[in-house]
CSV table of C-alpha atoms in Angstrom, one decimal:
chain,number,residue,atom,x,y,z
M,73,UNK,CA,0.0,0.0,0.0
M,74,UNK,CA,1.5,3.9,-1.0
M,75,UNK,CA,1.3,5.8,1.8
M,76,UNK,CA,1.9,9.0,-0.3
M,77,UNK,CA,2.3,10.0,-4.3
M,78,UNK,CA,2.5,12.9,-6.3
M,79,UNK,CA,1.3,12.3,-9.7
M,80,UNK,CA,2.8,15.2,-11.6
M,81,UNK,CA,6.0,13.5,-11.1
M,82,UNK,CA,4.9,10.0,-11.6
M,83,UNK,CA,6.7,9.3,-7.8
M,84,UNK,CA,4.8,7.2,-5.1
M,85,UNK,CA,6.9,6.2,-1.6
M,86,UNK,CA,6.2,4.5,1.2
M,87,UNK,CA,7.4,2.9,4.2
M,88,UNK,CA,8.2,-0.9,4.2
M,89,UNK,CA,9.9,-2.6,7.0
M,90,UNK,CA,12.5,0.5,8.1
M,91,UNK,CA,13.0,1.6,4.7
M,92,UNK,CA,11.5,4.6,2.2
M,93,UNK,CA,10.8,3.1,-0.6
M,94,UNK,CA,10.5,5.5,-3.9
M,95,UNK,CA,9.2,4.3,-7.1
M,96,UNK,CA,9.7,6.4,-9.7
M,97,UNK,CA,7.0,5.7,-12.4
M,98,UNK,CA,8.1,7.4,-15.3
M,99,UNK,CA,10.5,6.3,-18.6
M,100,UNK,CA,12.5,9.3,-18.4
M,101,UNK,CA,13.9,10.9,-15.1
M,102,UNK,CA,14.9,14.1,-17.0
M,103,UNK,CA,15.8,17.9,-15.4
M,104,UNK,CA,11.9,18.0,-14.8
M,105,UNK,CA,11.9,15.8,-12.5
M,106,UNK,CA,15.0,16.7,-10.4
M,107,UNK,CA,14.3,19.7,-8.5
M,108,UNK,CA,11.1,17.5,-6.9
M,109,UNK,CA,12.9,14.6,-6.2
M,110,UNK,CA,15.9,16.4,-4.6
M,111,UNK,CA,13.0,18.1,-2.3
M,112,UNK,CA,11.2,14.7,-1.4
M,113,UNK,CA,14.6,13.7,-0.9
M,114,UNK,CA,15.8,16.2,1.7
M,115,UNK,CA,12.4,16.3,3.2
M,116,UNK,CA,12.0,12.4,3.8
M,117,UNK,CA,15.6,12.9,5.6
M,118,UNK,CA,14.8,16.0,7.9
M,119,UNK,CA,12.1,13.5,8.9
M,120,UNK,CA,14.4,10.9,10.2
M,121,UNK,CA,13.8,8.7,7.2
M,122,UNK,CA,17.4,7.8,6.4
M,123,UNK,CA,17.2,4.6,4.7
M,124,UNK,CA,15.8,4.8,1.1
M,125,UNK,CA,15.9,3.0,-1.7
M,126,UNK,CA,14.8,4.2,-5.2
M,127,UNK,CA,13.4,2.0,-7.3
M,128,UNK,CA,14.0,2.7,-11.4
M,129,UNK,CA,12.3,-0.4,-12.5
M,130,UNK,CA,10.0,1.8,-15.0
M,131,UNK,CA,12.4,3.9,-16.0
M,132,UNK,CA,14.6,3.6,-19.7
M,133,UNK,CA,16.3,7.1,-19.2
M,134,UNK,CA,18.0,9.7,-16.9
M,135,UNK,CA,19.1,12.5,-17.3
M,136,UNK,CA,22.7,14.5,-16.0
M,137,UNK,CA,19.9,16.6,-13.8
M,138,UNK,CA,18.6,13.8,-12.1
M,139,UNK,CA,21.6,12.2,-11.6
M,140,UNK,CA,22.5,15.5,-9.6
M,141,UNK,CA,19.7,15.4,-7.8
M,142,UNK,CA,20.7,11.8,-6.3
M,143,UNK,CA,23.9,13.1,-5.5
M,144,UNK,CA,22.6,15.8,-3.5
M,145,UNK,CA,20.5,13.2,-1.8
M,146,UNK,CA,23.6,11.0,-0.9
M,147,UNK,CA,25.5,13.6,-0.2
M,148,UNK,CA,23.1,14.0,3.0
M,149,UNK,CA,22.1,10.9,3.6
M,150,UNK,CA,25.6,10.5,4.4
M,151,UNK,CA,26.1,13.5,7.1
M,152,UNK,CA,22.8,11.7,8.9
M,153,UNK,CA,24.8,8.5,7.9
M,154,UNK,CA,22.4,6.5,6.3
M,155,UNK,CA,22.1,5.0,2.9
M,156,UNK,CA,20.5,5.1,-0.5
M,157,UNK,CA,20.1,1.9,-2.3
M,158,UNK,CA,18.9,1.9,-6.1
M,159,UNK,CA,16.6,-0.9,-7.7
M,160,UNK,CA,15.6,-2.5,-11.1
M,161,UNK,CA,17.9,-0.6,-13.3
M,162,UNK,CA,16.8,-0.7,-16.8
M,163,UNK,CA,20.4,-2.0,-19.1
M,164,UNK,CA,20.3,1.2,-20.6
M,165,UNK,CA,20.0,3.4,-17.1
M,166,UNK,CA,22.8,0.8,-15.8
M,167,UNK,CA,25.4,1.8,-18.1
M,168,UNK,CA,24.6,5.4,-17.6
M,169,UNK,CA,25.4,4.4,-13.7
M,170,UNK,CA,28.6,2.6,-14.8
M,171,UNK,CA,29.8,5.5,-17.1
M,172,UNK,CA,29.4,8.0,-14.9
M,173,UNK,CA,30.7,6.2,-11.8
M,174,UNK,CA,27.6,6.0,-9.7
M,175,UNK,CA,27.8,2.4,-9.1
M,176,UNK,CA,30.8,3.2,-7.4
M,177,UNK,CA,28.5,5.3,-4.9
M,178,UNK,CA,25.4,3.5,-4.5
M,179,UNK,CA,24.5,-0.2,-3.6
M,180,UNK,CA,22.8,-1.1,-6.5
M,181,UNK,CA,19.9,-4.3,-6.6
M,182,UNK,CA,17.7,-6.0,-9.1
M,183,UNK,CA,14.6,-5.7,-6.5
M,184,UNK,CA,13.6,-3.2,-4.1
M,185,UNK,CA,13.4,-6.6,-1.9
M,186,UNK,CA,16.8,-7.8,-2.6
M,187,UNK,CA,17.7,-4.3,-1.4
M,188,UNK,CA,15.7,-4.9,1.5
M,189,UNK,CA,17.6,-7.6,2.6
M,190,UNK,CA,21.0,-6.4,2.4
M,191,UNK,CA,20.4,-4.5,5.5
C-alpha cells in the first residue's frame, strides 16, 4: 500500500519494513523531475527517514539533472549516515550508472526486496 504520491512526477513512496521506498514511475527521469525529487529527498531525511531506496524499475532514461539530484541526496544521507540503495535498473539506465561512476556510490539491486535484505 502507497502511503503518499505525487502524480505530476509520476513518484509514489512509502514505508516498508525501516525503509523509504521510492518508485519512480516514469520512462524518463529528466531535469523535470529533479528539482522534486531532490526536495522529497531532503524532506523524507529531515524527517528521520534515512534509509531509502529508489526504485528505477519503469524507468529507460535519466538524465545528468537527475543524476544530480541523487547526488545531492547522498551527499546527505551521508552527514545523517544513512544510505541510498537503487533498484531495477533498466540496461540502458545501468550503463549510464557505470559510465558515470555512480555504481561506485550506490549499492545497486535488481529488487527493491533484494535491497531490503542487504540490510
Amino acid at each position: 500500500m502507497t502511503d503518499k504520491s505525487d502524480n505530476k512526477m509520476d513518484i509514489e513512496w512509502e514505508l516498508r519494513s525501516g525503509f523509504l521506498v521510492l518508485q519512480v514511475n516514469a520512462r524518463r527521469a529528466t531535469v523535470d523531475m529533479a528539482p522534486k525529487i531532490k526536495e522529497r529527498l531532503f524532506t523524507e531525511l529531515d524527517n528521520g527517514n534515512i534509509r531509502i531506496i529508489i526504485d528505477f524499475s519503469y524507468v529507460e532514461f535519466v538524465d545528468s539533472s537527475f543524476i544530480g539530484a541523487l547526488v545531492a541526496g547522498l551527499k546527505k544521507v551521508k552527514l545523517k549516515d544513512g544510505e541510498i540503495k537503487i533498484s531495477g535498473l533498466h540496461p540502458h539506465v545501468r550503463i549510464t550508472f557505470e559510465l558515470t561512476r555512480l555504481d561506485h556510490l550506490f549499492k545497486i539491486y535488481k529488487s527493491i526486496e533484494q535491497a531490503m535484505r542487504d540490510a
